[in-house]
PDB file of C-alpha atoms in Angstrom:
ATOM      1  CA  MET A  72     115.197 251.553  19.316  1.00 43.00           C
ATOM      2  CA  SER A  73     112.335 252.760  17.336  1.00 50.00           C
ATOM      3  CA  THR A  74     112.226 254.224  13.625  1.00 57.00           C
ATOM      4  CA  PRO A  75     111.887 258.301  13.575  1.00 65.00           C
ATOM      5  CA  ALA A  76     108.846 259.140  11.365  1.00 75.00           C
ATOM      6  CA  PRO A  77     108.820 260.039   7.966  1.00 87.00           C
ATOM      7  CA  VAL A  78     109.940 263.770   6.704  1.00 93.00           C
ATOM      8  CA  LEU A  79     107.793 264.959   4.087  1.00 96.00           C
ATOM      9  CA  ARG A  80     108.980 267.613   1.908  1.00 97.00           C
ATOM     10  CA  PRO A  81     109.037 269.376  -1.921  1.00 98.00           C
ATOM     11  CA  ALA A  82     111.106 266.806  -3.821  1.00 98.00           C
ATOM     12  CA  THR A  83     113.967 267.645  -5.207  1.00 98.00           C
ATOM     13  CA  PRO A  84     116.005 266.826  -8.722  1.00 98.00           C
ATOM     14  CA  ASP A  85     117.825 264.858  -6.589  1.00 97.00           C
ATOM     15  CA  ASP A  86     115.433 262.936  -5.477  1.00 97.00           C
ATOM     16  CA  LEU A  87     115.005 261.278  -8.700  1.00 98.00           C
ATOM     17  CA  PRO A  88     116.776 258.023  -8.933  1.00 98.00           C
ATOM     18  CA  ALA A  89     115.276 257.389  -5.906  1.00 97.00           C
ATOM     19  CA  VAL A  90     111.853 257.921  -6.895  1.00 98.00           C
ATOM     20  CA  ALA A  91     112.703 256.456 -10.534  1.00 98.00           C
ATOM     21  CA  GLU A  92     113.873 253.270  -9.217  1.00 98.00           C
ATOM     22  CA  ILE A  93     110.496 252.870  -6.438  1.00 98.00           C
ATOM     23  CA  TYR A  94     108.729 253.170  -9.268  1.00 98.00           C
ATOM     24  CA  ALA A  95     110.774 250.714 -11.751  1.00 98.00           C
ATOM     25  CA  HIS A  96     109.951 247.667  -8.841  1.00 97.00           C
ATOM     26  CA  TYR A  97     106.084 248.705  -9.555  1.00 96.00           C
ATOM     27  CA  VAL A  98     106.220 248.746 -13.205  1.00 97.00           C
ATOM     28  CA  ALA A  99     108.135 245.331 -13.456  1.00 96.00           C
ATOM     29  CA  HIS A 100     106.539 243.215 -10.687  1.00 95.00           C
ATOM     30  CA  THR A 101     103.368 244.360 -10.341  1.00 94.00           C
ATOM     31  CA  VAL A 102      99.916 245.827 -12.088  1.00 94.00           C
ATOM     32  CA  ALA A 103      99.940 248.470 -10.202  1.00 94.00           C
ATOM     33  CA  THR A 104     100.825 250.131 -13.421  1.00 94.00           C
ATOM     34  CA  PHE A 105      99.980 250.309 -16.609  1.00 95.00           C
ATOM     35  CA  ASP A 106     103.682 251.064 -17.496  1.00 95.00           C
ATOM     36  CA  GLU A 107     105.510 248.305 -19.476  1.00 95.00           C
ATOM     37  CA  GLN A 108     108.943 250.257 -18.799  1.00 97.00           C
ATOM     38  CA  PRO A 109     110.055 252.326 -16.765  1.00 97.00           C
ATOM     39  CA  PRO A 110     110.273 255.957 -17.521  1.00 97.00           C
ATOM     40  CA  ALA A 111     113.644 257.000 -17.979  1.00 97.00           C
ATOM     41  CA  LEU A 112     115.287 259.912 -15.578  1.00 97.00           C
ATOM     42  CA  ASP A 113     114.874 262.388 -17.696  1.00 98.00           C
ATOM     43  CA  ALA A 114     110.779 261.661 -17.684  1.00 98.00           C
ATOM     44  CA  TRP A 115     110.896 262.307 -13.991  1.00 98.00           C
ATOM     45  CA  ARG A 116     112.383 265.181 -14.224  1.00 98.00           C
ATOM     46  CA  ILE A 117     110.077 266.337 -16.634  1.00 98.00           C
ATOM     47  CA  ARG A 118     107.320 265.566 -14.617  1.00 97.00           C
ATOM     48  CA  LEU A 119     109.087 267.234 -11.234  1.00 98.00           C
ATOM     49  CA  ALA A 120     109.147 269.958 -13.144  1.00 98.00           C
ATOM     50  CA  ASP A 121     106.075 270.142 -14.928  1.00 97.00           C
ATOM     51  CA  ALA A 122     104.488 270.162 -11.449  1.00 97.00           C
ATOM     52  CA  GLY A 123     106.770 273.237  -9.722  1.00 97.00           C
ATOM     53  CA  GLU A 124     104.915 275.169 -13.314  1.00 97.00           C
ATOM     54  CA  ARG A 125     101.252 274.166 -12.170  1.00 96.00           C
ATOM     55  CA  GLY A 126     101.957 274.415  -8.263  1.00 97.00           C
ATOM     56  CA  LEU A 127     101.419 271.634  -7.784  1.00 98.00           C
ATOM     57  CA  PRO A 128     102.515 269.028  -5.236  1.00 98.00           C
ATOM     58  CA  PHE A 129     105.321 266.593  -5.983  1.00 98.00           C
ATOM     59  CA  LEU A 130     106.828 265.130  -2.677  1.00 98.00           C
ATOM     60  CA  VAL A 131     108.969 262.155  -0.905  1.00 98.00           C
ATOM     61  CA  ALA A 132     109.391 260.703   2.317  1.00 96.00           C
ATOM     62  CA  GLU A 133     112.059 260.780   3.294  1.00 94.00           C
ATOM     63  CA  THR A 134     113.075 258.633   6.512  1.00 90.00           C
ATOM     64  CA  VAL A 135     116.772 259.723   8.162  1.00 79.00           C
ATOM     65  CA  ALA A 136     119.037 256.871   9.936  1.00 69.00           C
ATOM     66  CA  GLU A 137     121.794 257.470  12.109  1.00 59.00           C
ATOM     67  CA  THR A 138     124.331 254.597  10.801  1.00 61.00           C
ATOM     68  CA  ALA A 139     128.342 254.920  12.420  1.00 58.00           C
ATOM     69  CA  GLY A 140     127.846 258.614  12.933  1.00 58.00           C
ATOM     70  CA  GLU A 141     126.717 259.922   9.365  1.00 56.00           C
ATOM     71  CA  ILE A 142     123.280 260.494   8.779  1.00 54.00           C
ATOM     72  CA  ALA A 143     121.788 259.608   5.883  1.00 65.00           C
ATOM     73  CA  GLY A 144     118.244 259.908   5.037  1.00 81.00           C
ATOM     74  CA  GLU A 145     116.606 257.346   2.274  1.00 91.00           C
ATOM     75  CA  ILE A 146     113.099 258.182   0.429  1.00 95.00           C
ATOM     76  CA  ALA A 147     110.728 255.413   1.302  1.00 95.00           C
ATOM     77  CA  GLY A 148     107.616 257.259  -0.864  1.00 97.00           C
ATOM     78  CA  TYR A 149     107.183 259.625  -2.927  1.00 98.00           C
ATOM     79  CA  ALA A 150     103.545 261.173  -3.977  1.00 98.00           C
ATOM     80  CA  TYR A 151     102.648 263.424  -6.953  1.00 98.00           C
ATOM     81  CA  ALA A 152      99.461 265.213  -8.068  1.00 98.00           C
ATOM     82  CA  GLY A 153      99.623 265.907 -11.914  1.00 97.00           C
ATOM     83  CA  PRO A 154      96.657 267.115 -14.293  1.00 96.00           C
ATOM     84  CA  TRP A 155      93.989 264.813 -14.937  1.00 95.00           C
ATOM     85  CA  ARG A 156      93.465 265.744 -18.879  1.00 94.00           C
ATOM     86  CA  PRO A 157      95.095 267.694 -21.472  1.00 92.00           C
ATOM     87  CA  LYS A 158      91.894 269.836 -22.157  1.00 96.00           C
ATOM     88  CA  PRO A 159      91.929 273.004 -20.535  1.00 95.00           C
ATOM     89  CA  ALA A 160      87.978 272.539 -18.978  1.00 96.00           C
ATOM     90  CA  TYR A 161      89.655 270.003 -16.275  1.00 96.00           C
ATOM     91  CA  ARG A 162      92.424 272.760 -15.336  1.00 95.00           C
ATOM     92  CA  HIS A 163      91.565 272.171 -11.703  1.00 95.00           C
ATOM     93  CA  THR A 164      90.694 268.545 -11.975  1.00 97.00           C
ATOM     94  CA  VAL A 165      94.274 266.494 -10.312  1.00 98.00           C
ATOM     95  CA  GLU A 166      95.103 262.614 -10.663  1.00 98.00           C
ATOM     96  CA  ASP A 167      96.800 261.928  -7.448  1.00 98.00           C
ATOM     97  CA  SER A 168     100.661 259.018  -7.696  1.00 97.00           C
ATOM     98  CA  VAL A 169     101.291 257.447  -4.225  1.00 97.00           C
ATOM     99  CA  TYR A 170     104.052 254.407  -4.729  1.00 97.00           C
ATOM    100  CA  LEU A 171     105.978 253.546  -1.405  1.00 96.00           C
ATOM    101  CA  ALA A 172     109.712 251.345  -1.333  1.00 96.00           C
ATOM    102  CA  PRO A 173     109.368 247.711  -0.846  1.00 94.00           C
ATOM    103  CA  GLY A 174     109.265 247.016   2.368  1.00 89.00           C
ATOM    104  CA  ARG A 175     107.633 250.246   3.231  1.00 90.00           C
ATOM    105  CA  THR A 176     104.018 249.323   3.054  1.00 89.00           C
ATOM    106  CA  GLY A 177     101.800 249.089   6.369  1.00 87.00           C
ATOM    107  CA  ASN A 178     103.381 251.644   8.234  1.00 88.00           C
ATOM    108  CA  GLY A 179     100.866 254.188   7.601  1.00 92.00           C
ATOM    109  CA  LEU A 180     103.560 255.611   4.977  1.00 95.00           C
ATOM    110  CA  GLY A 181     101.100 256.268   2.052  1.00 96.00           C
ATOM    111  CA  GLY A 182      98.171 257.610   4.225  1.00 96.00           C
ATOM    112  CA  LEU A 183     100.412 260.806   5.237  1.00 97.00           C
ATOM    113  CA  LEU A 184     101.963 260.960   1.881  1.00 97.00           C
ATOM    114  CA  LEU A 185      98.379 261.310   0.348  1.00 98.00           C
ATOM    115  CA  ALA A 186      97.121 263.064   3.153  1.00 98.00           C
ATOM    116  CA  ALA A 187     100.554 266.126   2.455  1.00 98.00           C
ATOM    117  CA  LEU A 188      98.871 265.719  -1.011  1.00 98.00           C
ATOM    118  CA  ILE A 189      95.511 266.710  -0.517  1.00 98.00           C
ATOM    119  CA  THR A 190      96.906 269.569   1.132  1.00 97.00           C
ATOM    120  CA  GLY A 191      99.157 270.721  -1.193  1.00 97.00           C
ATOM    121  CA  ALA A 192      96.608 270.281  -4.193  1.00 97.00           C
ATOM    122  CA  THR A 193      94.007 272.527  -2.766  1.00 97.00           C
ATOM    123  CA  GLU A 194      96.286 275.197  -1.502  1.00 96.00           C
ATOM    124  CA  ALA A 195      97.899 274.898  -6.168  1.00 96.00           C
ATOM    125  CA  GLY A 196      93.850 275.949  -6.476  1.00 95.00           C
ATOM    126  CA  ALA A 197      92.665 272.046  -7.148  1.00 96.00           C
ATOM    127  CA  ARG A 198      89.276 271.198  -6.630  1.00 97.00           C
ATOM    128  CA  GLN A 199      88.788 267.490  -7.372  1.00 98.00           C
ATOM    129  CA  MET A 200      91.354 265.052  -7.155  1.00 98.00           C
ATOM    130  CA  VAL A 201      91.317 261.914  -9.017  1.00 98.00           C
ATOM    131  CA  ALA A 202      92.650 258.486  -8.114  1.00 98.00           C
ATOM    132  CA  VAL A 203      92.653 255.836 -11.108  1.00 97.00           C
ATOM    133  CA  ILE A 204      94.100 252.306  -9.462  1.00 96.00           C
ATOM    134  CA  ALA A 205      94.303 249.156 -11.139  1.00 94.00           C
ATOM    135  CA  ASP A 206      92.289 246.667 -10.203  1.00 88.00           C
ATOM    136  CA  GLY A 207      94.638 243.625  -9.756  1.00 77.00           C
ATOM    137  CA  GLY A 208      93.115 241.930  -6.723  1.00 70.00           C
ATOM    138  CA  GLY A 209      94.511 243.955  -3.684  1.00 72.00           C
ATOM    139  CA  ARG A 210      93.114 246.589  -1.943  1.00 77.00           C
ATOM    140  CA  THR A 211      95.053 248.444   0.161  1.00 89.00           C
ATOM    141  CA  SER A 212      95.386 251.380  -1.904  1.00 93.00           C
ATOM    142  CA  VAL A 213      91.457 251.226  -2.436  1.00 95.00           C
ATOM    143  CA  GLY A 214      91.534 251.379   0.917  1.00 94.00           C
ATOM    144  CA  LEU A 215      93.867 254.103   1.313  1.00 96.00           C
ATOM    145  CA  HIS A 216      92.013 256.830  -0.793  1.00 97.00           C
ATOM    146  CA  ARG A 217      88.165 255.137   0.911  1.00 97.00           C
ATOM    147  CA  ARG A 218      90.239 256.235   4.718  1.00 97.00           C
ATOM    148  CA  LEU A 219      91.286 259.547   3.003  1.00 97.00           C
ATOM    149  CA  GLY A 220      87.815 261.050   1.841  1.00 97.00           C
ATOM    150  CA  PHE A 221      87.639 259.128  -1.898  1.00 98.00           C
ATOM    151  CA  ALA A 222      84.898 257.944  -3.144  1.00 97.00           C
ATOM    152  CA  GLU A 223      83.967 255.227  -5.913  1.00 96.00           C
ATOM    153  CA  VAL A 224      83.178 256.446  -8.721  1.00 97.00           C
ATOM    154  CA  GLY A 225      83.721 254.494 -11.308  1.00 97.00           C
ATOM    155  CA  ARG A 226      85.231 250.750 -13.158  1.00 96.00           C
ATOM    156  CA  LEU A 227      86.878 250.450 -16.836  1.00 96.00           C
ATOM    157  CA  VAL A 228      86.898 246.183 -17.368  1.00 96.00           C
ATOM    158  CA  GLY A 229      90.149 244.568 -19.051  1.00 95.00           C
ATOM    159  CA  VAL A 230      90.975 247.819 -20.009  1.00 96.00           C
ATOM    160  CA  GLY A 231      95.037 247.204 -19.643  1.00 94.00           C
ATOM    161  CA  HIS A 232      96.891 244.089 -20.630  1.00 95.00           C
ATOM    162  CA  LYS A 233      99.834 243.406 -18.319  1.00 94.00           C
ATOM    163  CA  HIS A 234     101.820 240.083 -16.549  1.00 93.00           C
ATOM    164  CA  GLY A 235      99.138 238.121 -19.051  1.00 93.00           C
ATOM    165  CA  ARG A 236      96.115 238.962 -18.048  1.00 93.00           C
ATOM    166  CA  TRP A 237      93.006 241.903 -17.947  1.00 95.00           C
ATOM    167  CA  VAL A 238      93.630 244.312 -15.372  1.00 95.00           C
ATOM    168  CA  ASP A 239      90.067 246.725 -14.272  1.00 95.00           C
ATOM    169  CA  THR A 240      90.674 249.919 -13.168  1.00 96.00           C
ATOM    170  CA  LEU A 241      89.014 251.289 -10.139  1.00 96.00           C
ATOM    171  CA  LEU A 242      88.029 255.586 -10.228  1.00 97.00           C
ATOM    172  CA  MET A 243      88.394 257.184  -7.369  1.00 97.00           C
ATOM    173  CA  GLN A 244      87.107 261.043  -6.841  1.00 98.00           C
ATOM    174  CA  ARG A 245      87.045 263.332  -3.795  1.00 98.00           C
ATOM    175  CA  PRO A 246      86.140 267.071  -3.588  1.00 97.00           C
ATOM    176  CA  LEU A 247      89.083 269.349  -2.857  1.00 96.00           C
ATOM    177  CA  ALA A 248      87.901 273.007  -2.408  1.00 78.00           C
ATOM    178  CA  VAL A 249      84.539 274.497  -2.591  1.00 60.00           C
ATOM    179  CA  ASP A 250      83.558 275.202  -5.772  1.00 55.00           C
ATOM    180  CA  ARG A 251      85.020 278.239  -6.947  1.00 52.00           C
ATOM    181  CA  ALA A 252      83.274 278.651 -10.045  1.00 52.00           C
ATOM    182  CA  ALA A 253      83.890 282.164 -10.060  1.00 44.00           C
ATOM    183  CA  THR A 254      87.341 282.216 -10.001  1.00 49.00           C
ATOM    184  CA  GLY A 255      87.826 280.926 -13.570  1.00 51.00           C
TER     185      GLY A 255
END
């Protein structure tokens, strides 16, 4: 029996507990994020609303399974684009975030989410996408971004301290659209 393909769709408020749970795993067990405490559910609601107000994508990957005649979905990952920096001159540049549920990595789901995020951010008028990747020794996120057209543009050395060690961040960037400087 094969696993059905995940459905990528815009996140809803009902998805946020699962999103928060996925992220909490990375906060507690990895250096993939420099957060040391998982954000409260209200913070996720604000993040979802902010993405919506800006017209930016906030997506979930839902796997659908049938068990005992019931069809149920499970959030296997999520991705969203947010502002790169708060100053107005950066308004055409976004930062991506992609996280998969534990046990859901290595099956191409991250690539599906990031590709859809790139498309959605481009359609929203973004010109550049930036990835800030904690370099904790694994190269999975770097490889994912490289496969989808990101180039390494810088490294910040020892800027994060988590789980008793100093961690670098790798900056990667990808152009999204033709230069539209004249559009404001």
